[in-house]
mmCIF file of C-alpha atoms in Angstrom:
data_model
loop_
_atom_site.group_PDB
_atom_site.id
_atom_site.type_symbol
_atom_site.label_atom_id
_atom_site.label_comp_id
_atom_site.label_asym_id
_atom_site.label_seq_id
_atom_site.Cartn_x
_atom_site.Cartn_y
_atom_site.Cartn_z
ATOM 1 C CA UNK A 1 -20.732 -26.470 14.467
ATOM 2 C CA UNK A 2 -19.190 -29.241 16.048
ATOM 3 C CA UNK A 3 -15.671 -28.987 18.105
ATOM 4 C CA UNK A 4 -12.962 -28.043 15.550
ATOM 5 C CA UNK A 5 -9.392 -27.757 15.509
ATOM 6 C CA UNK A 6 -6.792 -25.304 13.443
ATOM 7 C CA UNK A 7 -3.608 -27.489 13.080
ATOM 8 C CA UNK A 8 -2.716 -27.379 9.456
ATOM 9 C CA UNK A 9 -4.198 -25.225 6.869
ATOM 10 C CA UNK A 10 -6.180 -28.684 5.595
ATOM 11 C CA UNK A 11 -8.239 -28.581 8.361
ATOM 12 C CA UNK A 12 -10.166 -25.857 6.594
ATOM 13 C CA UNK A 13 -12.526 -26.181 3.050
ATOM 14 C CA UNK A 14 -11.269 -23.683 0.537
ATOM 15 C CA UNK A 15 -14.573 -21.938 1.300
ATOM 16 C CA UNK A 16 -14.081 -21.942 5.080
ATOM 17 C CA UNK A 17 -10.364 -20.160 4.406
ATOM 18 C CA UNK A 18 -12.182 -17.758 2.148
ATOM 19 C CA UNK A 19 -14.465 -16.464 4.611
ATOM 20 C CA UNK A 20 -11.961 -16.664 7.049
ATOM 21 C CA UNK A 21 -9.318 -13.741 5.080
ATOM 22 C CA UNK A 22 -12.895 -11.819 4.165
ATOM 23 C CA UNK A 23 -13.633 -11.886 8.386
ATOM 24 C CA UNK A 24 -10.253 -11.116 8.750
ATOM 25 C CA UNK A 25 -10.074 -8.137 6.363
ATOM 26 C CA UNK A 26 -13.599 -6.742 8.017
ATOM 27 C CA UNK A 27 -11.778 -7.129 11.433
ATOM 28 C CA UNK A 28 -8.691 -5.232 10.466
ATOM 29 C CA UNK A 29 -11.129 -2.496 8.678
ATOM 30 C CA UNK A 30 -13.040 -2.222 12.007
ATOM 31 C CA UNK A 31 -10.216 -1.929 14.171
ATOM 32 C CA UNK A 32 -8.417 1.014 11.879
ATOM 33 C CA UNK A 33 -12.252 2.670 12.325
ATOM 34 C CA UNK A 34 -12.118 2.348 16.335
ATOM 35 C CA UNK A 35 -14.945 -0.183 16.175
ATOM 36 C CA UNK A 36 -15.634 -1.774 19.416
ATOM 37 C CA UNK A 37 -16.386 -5.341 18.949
ATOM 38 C CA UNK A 38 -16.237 -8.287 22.016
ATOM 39 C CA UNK A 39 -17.636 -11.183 20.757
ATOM 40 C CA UNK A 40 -15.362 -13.063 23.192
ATOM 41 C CA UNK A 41 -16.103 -11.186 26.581
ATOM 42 C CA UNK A 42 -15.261 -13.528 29.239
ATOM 43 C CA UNK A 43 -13.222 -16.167 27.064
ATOM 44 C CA UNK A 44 -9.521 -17.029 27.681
ATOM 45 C CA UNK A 45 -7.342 -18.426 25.572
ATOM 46 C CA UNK A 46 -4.976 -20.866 26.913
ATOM 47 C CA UNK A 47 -1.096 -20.282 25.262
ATOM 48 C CA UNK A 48 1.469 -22.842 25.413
ATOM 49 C CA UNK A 49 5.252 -21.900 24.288
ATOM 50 C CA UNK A 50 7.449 -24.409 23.494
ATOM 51 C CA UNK A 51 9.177 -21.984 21.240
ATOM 52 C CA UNK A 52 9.814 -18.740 21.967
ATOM 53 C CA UNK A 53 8.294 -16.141 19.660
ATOM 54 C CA UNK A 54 7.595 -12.054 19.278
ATOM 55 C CA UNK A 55 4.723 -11.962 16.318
ATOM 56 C CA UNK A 56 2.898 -15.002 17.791
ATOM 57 C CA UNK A 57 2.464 -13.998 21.610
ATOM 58 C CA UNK A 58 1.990 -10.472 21.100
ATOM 59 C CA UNK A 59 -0.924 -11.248 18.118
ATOM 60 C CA UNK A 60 -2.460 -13.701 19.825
ATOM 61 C CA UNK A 61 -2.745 -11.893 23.481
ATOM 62 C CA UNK A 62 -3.511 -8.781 21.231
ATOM 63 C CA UNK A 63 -6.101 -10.295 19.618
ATOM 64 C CA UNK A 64 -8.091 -11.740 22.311
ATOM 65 C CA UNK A 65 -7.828 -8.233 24.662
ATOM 66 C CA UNK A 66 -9.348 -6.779 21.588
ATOM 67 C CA UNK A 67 -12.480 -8.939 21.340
ATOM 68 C CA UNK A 68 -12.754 -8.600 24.641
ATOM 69 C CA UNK A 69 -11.371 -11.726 26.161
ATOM 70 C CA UNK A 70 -7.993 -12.772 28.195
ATOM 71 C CA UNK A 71 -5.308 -15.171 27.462
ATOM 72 C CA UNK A 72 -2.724 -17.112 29.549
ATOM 73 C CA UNK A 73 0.644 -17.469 28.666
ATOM 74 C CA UNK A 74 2.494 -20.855 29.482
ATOM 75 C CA UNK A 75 5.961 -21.616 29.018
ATOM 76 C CA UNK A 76 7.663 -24.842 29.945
ATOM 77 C CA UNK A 77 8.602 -23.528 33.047
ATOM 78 C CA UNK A 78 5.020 -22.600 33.634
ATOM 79 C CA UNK A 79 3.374 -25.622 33.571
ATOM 80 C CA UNK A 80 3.460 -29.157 34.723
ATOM 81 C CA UNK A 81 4.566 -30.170 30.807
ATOM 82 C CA UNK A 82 8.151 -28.779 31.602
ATOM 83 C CA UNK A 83 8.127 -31.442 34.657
ATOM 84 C CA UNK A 84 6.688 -34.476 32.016
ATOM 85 C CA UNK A 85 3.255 -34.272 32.520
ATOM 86 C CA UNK A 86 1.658 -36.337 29.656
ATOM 87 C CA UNK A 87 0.128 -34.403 26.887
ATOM 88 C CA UNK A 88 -2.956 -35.704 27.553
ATOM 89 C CA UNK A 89 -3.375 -35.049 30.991
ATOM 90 C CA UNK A 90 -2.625 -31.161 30.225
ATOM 91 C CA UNK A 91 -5.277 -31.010 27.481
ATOM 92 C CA UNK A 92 -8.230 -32.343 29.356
ATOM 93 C CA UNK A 93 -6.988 -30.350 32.739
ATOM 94 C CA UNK A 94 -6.899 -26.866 29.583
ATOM 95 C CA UNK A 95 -10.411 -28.234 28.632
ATOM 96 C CA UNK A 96 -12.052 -27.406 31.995
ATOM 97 C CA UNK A 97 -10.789 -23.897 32.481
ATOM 98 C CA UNK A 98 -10.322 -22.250 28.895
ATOM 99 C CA UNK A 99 -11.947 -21.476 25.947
ATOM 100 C CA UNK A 100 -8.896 -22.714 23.461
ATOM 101 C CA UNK A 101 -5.278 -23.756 23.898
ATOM 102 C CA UNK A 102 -3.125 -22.067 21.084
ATOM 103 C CA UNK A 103 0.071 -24.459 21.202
ATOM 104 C CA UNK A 104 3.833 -23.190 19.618
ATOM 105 C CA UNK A 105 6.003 -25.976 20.066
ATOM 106 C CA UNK A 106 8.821 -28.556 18.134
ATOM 107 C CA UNK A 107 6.974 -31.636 17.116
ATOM 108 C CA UNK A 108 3.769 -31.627 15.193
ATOM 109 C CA UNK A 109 2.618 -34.718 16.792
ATOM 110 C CA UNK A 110 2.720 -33.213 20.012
ATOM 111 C CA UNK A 111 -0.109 -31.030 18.864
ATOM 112 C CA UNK A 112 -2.457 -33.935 17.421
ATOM 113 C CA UNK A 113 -1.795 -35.733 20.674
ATOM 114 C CA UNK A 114 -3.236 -32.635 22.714
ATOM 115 C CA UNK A 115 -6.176 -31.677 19.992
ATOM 116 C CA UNK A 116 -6.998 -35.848 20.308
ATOM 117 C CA UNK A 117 -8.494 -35.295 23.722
ATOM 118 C CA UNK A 118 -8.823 -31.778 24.029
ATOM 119 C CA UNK A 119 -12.852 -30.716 24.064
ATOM 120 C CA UNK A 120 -11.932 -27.203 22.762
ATOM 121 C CA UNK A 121 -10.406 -25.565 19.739
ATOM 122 C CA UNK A 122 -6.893 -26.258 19.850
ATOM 123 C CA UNK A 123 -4.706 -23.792 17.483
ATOM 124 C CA UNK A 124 -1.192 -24.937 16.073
ATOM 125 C CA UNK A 125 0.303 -21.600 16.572
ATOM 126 C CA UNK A 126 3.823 -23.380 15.279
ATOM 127 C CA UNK A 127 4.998 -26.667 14.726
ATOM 128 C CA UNK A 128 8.506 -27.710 12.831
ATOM 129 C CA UNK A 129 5.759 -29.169 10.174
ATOM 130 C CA UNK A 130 3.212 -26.493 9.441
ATOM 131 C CA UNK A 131 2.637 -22.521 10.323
ATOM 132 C CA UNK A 132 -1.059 -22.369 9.282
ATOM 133 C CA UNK A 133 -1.738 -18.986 11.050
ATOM 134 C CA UNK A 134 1.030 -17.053 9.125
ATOM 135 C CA UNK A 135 -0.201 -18.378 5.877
ATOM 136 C CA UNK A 136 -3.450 -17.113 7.103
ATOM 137 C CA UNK A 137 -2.000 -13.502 7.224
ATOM 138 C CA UNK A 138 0.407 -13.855 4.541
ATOM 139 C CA UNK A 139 -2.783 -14.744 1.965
ATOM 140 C CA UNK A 140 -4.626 -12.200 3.742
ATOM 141 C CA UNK A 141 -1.749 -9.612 2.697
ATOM 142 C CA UNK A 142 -1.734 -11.178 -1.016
ATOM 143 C CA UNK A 143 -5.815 -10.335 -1.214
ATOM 144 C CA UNK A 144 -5.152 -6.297 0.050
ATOM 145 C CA UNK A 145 -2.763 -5.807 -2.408
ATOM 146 C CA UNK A 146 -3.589 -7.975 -5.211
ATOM 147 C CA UNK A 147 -7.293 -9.685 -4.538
ATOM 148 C CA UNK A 148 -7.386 -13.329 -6.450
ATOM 149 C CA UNK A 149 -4.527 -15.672 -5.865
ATOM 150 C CA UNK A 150 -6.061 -18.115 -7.538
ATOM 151 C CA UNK A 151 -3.682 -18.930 -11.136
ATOM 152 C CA UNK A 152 -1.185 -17.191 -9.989
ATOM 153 C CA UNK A 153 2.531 -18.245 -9.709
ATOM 154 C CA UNK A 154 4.227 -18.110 -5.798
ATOM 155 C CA UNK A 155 7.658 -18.623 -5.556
ATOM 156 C CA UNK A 156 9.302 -20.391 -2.174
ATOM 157 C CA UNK A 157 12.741 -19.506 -2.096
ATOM 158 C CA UNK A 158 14.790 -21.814 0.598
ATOM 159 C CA UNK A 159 14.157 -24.752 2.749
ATOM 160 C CA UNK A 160 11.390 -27.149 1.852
ATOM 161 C CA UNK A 161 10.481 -26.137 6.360
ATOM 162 C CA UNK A 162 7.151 -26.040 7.766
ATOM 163 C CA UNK A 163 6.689 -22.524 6.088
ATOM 164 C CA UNK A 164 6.913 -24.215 2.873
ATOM 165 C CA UNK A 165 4.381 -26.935 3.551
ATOM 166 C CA UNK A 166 2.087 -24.596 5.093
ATOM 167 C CA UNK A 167 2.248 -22.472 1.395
ATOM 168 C CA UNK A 168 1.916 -26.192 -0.557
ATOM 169 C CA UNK A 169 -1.451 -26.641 1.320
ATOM 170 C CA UNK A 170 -2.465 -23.108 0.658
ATOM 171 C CA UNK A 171 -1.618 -23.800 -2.907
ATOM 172 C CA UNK A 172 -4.251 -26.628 -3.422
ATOM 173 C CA UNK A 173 -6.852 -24.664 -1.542
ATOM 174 C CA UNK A 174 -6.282 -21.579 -3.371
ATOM 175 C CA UNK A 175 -5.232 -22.993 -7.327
ATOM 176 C CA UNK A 176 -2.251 -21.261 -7.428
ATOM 177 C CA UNK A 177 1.314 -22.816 -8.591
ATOM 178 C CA UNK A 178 3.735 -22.979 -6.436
ATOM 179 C CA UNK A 179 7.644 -23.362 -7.300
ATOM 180 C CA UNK A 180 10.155 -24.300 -4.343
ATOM 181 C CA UNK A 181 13.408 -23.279 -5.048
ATOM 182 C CA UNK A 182 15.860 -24.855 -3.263
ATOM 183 C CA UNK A 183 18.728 -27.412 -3.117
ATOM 184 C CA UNK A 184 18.524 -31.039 -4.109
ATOM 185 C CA UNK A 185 17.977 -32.646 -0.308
ATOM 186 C CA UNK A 186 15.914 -30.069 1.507
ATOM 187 C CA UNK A 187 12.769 -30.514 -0.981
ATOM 188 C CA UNK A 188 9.875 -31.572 0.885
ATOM 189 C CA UNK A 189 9.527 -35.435 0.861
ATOM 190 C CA UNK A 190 5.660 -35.410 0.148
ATOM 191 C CA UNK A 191 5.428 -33.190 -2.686
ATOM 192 C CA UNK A 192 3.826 -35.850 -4.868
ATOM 193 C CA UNK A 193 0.758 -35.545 -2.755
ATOM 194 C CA UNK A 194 0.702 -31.569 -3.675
ATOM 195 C CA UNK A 195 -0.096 -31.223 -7.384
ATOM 196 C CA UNK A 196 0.177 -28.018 -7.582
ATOM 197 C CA UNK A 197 3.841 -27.661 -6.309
ATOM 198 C CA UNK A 198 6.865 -28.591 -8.119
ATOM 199 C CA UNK A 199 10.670 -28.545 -7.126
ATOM 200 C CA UNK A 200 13.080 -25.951 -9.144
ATOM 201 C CA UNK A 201 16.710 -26.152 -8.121
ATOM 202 C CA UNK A 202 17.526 -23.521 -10.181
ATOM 203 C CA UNK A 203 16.898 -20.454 -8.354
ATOM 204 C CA UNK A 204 16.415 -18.481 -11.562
ATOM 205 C CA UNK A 205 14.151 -20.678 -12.980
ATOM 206 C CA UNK A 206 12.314 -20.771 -9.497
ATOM 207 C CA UNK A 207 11.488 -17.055 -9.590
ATOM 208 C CA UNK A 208 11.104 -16.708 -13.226
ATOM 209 C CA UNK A 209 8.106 -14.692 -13.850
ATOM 210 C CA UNK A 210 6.500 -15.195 -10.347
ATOM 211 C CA UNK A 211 3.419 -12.767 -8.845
ATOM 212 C CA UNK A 212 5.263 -13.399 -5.001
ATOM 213 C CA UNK A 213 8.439 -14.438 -3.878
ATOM 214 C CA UNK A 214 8.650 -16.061 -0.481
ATOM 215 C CA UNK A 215 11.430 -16.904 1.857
ATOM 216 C CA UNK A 216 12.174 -17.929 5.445
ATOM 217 C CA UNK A 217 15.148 -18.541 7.203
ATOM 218 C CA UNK A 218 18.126 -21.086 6.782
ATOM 219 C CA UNK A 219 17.913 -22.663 9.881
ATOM 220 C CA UNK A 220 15.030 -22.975 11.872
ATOM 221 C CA UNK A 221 14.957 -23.197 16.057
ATOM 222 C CA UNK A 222 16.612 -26.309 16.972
ATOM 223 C CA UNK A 223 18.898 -26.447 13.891
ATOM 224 C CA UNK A 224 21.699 -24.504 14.914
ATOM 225 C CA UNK A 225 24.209 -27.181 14.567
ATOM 226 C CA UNK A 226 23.284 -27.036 11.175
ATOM 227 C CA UNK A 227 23.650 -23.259 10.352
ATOM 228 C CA UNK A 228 27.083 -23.172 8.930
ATOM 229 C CA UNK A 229 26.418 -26.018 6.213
ATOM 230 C CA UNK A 230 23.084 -24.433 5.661
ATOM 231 C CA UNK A 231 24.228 -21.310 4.519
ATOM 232 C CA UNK A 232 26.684 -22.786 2.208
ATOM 233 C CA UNK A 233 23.858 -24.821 1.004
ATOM 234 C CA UNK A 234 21.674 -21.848 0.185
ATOM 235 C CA UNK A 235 23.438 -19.032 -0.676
ATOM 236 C CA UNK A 236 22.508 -19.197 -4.299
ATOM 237 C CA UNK A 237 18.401 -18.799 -3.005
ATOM 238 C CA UNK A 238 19.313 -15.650 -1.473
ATOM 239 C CA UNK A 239 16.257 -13.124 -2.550
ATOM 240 C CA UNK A 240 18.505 -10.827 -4.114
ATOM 241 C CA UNK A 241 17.803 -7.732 -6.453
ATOM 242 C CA UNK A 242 18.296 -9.807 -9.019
ATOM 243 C CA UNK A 243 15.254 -12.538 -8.160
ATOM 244 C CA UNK A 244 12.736 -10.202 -7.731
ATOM 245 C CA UNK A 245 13.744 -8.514 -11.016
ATOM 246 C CA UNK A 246 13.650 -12.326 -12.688
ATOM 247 C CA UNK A 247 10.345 -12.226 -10.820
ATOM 248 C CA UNK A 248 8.969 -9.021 -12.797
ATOM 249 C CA UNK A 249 8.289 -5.761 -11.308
ATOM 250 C CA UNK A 250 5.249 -5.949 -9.454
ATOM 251 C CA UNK A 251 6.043 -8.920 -8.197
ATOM 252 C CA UNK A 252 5.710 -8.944 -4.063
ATOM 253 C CA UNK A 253 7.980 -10.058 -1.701
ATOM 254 C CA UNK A 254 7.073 -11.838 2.448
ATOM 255 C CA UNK A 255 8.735 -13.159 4.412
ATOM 256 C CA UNK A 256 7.575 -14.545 8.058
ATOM 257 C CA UNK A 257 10.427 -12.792 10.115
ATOM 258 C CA UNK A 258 12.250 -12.212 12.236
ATOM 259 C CA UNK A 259 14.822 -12.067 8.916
ATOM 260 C CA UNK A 260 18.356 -12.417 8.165
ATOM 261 C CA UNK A 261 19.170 -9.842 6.205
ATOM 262 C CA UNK A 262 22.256 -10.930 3.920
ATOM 263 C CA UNK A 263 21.976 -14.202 4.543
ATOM 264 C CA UNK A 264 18.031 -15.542 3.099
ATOM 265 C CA UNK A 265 17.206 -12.017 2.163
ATOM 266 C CA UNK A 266 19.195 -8.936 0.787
ATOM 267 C CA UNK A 267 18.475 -5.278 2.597
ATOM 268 C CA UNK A 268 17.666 -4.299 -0.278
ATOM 269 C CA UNK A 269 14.616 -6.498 -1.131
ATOM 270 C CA UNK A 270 13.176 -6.857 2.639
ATOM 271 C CA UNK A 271 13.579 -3.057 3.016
ATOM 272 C CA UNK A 272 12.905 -1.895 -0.794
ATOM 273 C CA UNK A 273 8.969 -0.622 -2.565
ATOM 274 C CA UNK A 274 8.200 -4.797 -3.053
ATOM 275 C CA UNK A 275 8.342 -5.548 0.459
ATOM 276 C CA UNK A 276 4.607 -5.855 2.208
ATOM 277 C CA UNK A 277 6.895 -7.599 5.031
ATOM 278 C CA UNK A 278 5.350 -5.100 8.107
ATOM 279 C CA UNK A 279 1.934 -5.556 6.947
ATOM 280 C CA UNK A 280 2.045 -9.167 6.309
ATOM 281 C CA UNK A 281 3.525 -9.218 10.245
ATOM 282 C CA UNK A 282 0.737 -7.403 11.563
ATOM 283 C CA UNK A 283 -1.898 -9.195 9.552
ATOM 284 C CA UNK A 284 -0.989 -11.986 11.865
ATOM 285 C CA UNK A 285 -3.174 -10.068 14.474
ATOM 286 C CA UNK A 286 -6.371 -9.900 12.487
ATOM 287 C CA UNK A 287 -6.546 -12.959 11.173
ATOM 288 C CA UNK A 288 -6.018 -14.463 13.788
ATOM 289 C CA UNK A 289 -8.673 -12.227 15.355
ATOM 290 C CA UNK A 290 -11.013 -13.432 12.541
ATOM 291 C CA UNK A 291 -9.780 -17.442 13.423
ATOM 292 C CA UNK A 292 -10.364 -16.969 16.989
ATOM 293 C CA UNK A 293 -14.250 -15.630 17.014
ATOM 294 C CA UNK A 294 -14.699 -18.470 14.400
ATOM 295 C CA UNK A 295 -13.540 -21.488 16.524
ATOM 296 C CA UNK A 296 -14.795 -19.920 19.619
ATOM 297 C CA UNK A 297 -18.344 -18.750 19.236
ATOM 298 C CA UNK A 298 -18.677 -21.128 16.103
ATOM 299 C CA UNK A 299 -19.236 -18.526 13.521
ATOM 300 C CA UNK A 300 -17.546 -17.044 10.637
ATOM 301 C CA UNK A 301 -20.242 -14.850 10.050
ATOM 302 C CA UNK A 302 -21.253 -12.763 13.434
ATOM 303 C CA UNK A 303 -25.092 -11.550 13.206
ATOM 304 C CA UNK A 304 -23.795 -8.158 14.969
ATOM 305 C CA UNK A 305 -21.170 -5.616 12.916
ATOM 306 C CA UNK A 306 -18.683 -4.182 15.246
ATOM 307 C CA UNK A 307 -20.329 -1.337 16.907
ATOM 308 C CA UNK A 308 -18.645 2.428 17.026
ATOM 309 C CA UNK A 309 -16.956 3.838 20.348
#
């Protein structure tokens, strides 16, 4: 396989992300049965934060201890980037001395720049554009509790953010609908390139009969200026008692966290019998455990099973 790069879920076939949540639900399995399985002895990851995070770092350093590798983490203040190193210059200095640069930072370009002359996998770990790994674990969470997305009906409840696009890619890949409920203004300005995605102002008629409601918070990193019109703004999205019973009962809710509760989400909903919020968070680990032995060693499909302790 040539050199390939994970910086929005369209970088992947819908085949490809199938495989991908199957590795990533044998890696989870293996794990919970004490399998031992390094695939990536010797390997380091290379991890640049832009942004800080809790789920990301720990997941990704997680992940590559337990296939047997290493990873580096690199702030800023870490690295010659934080002093204006070009982009470039960092990614082909990365190329010589790791295996793959996962990068969590502001602007998406930023990332294409680095994959553009990177000669390893480079992994958008978070950009303000797309999330690609948490809809990775997020669809891996759907398939555990409910198997086939596909003609199903997802509700996004909030800002059209780089959640949202991330879920409007997933939607074409996977054939499911997908209804964004939020205000007029903050609707993604590309969703006639999405077919399969449609804009519902009306919260009610957003959740209406959905399989999964989604949120995310108000106000991203970098948008606290914002926060006070925001939440004015969206206060009728709120996931509420009420939208997940508009949604019907066994209707699930996610949301990427770290969560507001009473602002984007009610208690009662993130903390209540439709919430598969915890697993969804530490599904982040395995699939990205399945991502990384896929981009590394070129292989979705390992010729070994995990071996017993």
């Amino acid at each position: 396989m040539s050199l390939r790069h994970f910086l929005t879920l369209a970088d992947l076939t819908a085949d490809e992300l199938e495989r991908l949540l199957r590795r990533a639900a044998d890696l989870r399995a293996a794990h919970y049965n004490g399998a031992l399985h390094e695939p990536l002895r010797g390997r380091v990851l290379g991890m640049i934060f832009e942004k800080s995070s809790t789920r990301t770092r720990v997941s990704f350093e997680a992940g590559m201890a337990q296939l047997g590798g290493s990873a580096i983490f690199l702030s800023p203040a870490d690295s010659q980037l934080g002093r204006g190193e070009p982009i470039e210059d960092t990614a082909r200095v990365l190329s010589g001395m790791v295996d793959a640069v996962m990068i969590r930072t502001f602007g998406h370009e930023n990332v294409q720049r680095f994959a553009d002359v990177a000669s390893v996998p480079v992994i958008n770990g978070l950009t303000d554009a797309h999330h690609p790994c948490q809809l990775l674990a997020d669809l891996m969470t759907w398939q555990s509790h409910r198997r086939e997305i596909t003609g199903r009906t997802v509700a996004w409840m909030g800002d059209g953010n780089n959640m949202c696009q991330s879920w409007m890619q997933a939607a074409e890949l996977m054939g499911f609908d997908l209804r964004i409920g939020c205000p007029p203004g903050y609707a993604p300005d590309d969703l006639d390139a999405y077919p399969r995605s449609r804009h519902e102002p009306d919260p009610d008629r957003a959740a209406a009969g959905a399989d999964l409601v989604v949120t995310d918070v108000w106000a991203s990193m970098g948008m606290e200026d914002e926060q006070s019109a925001r939440r004015t703004a969206f206060a009728p999205y709120q996931v509420t008692g009420a939208i997940m019973a508009a949604a019907g009962p066994d209707a699930l809710f996610m949301h990427c966290l770290p969560a507001h509760r009473g602002e984007e989400v009610a208690a009662e909903v993130i903390d209540g019998p439709q919430s598969v919020v915890w697993e969804e968070a530490e599904n982040r680990l395995h699939a990205q455990k399945a991502l990384l032995e896929w981009l590394i060693t070129e292989s979705l499909a390992p010729d070994e099973p995990p071996r017993g302790n």
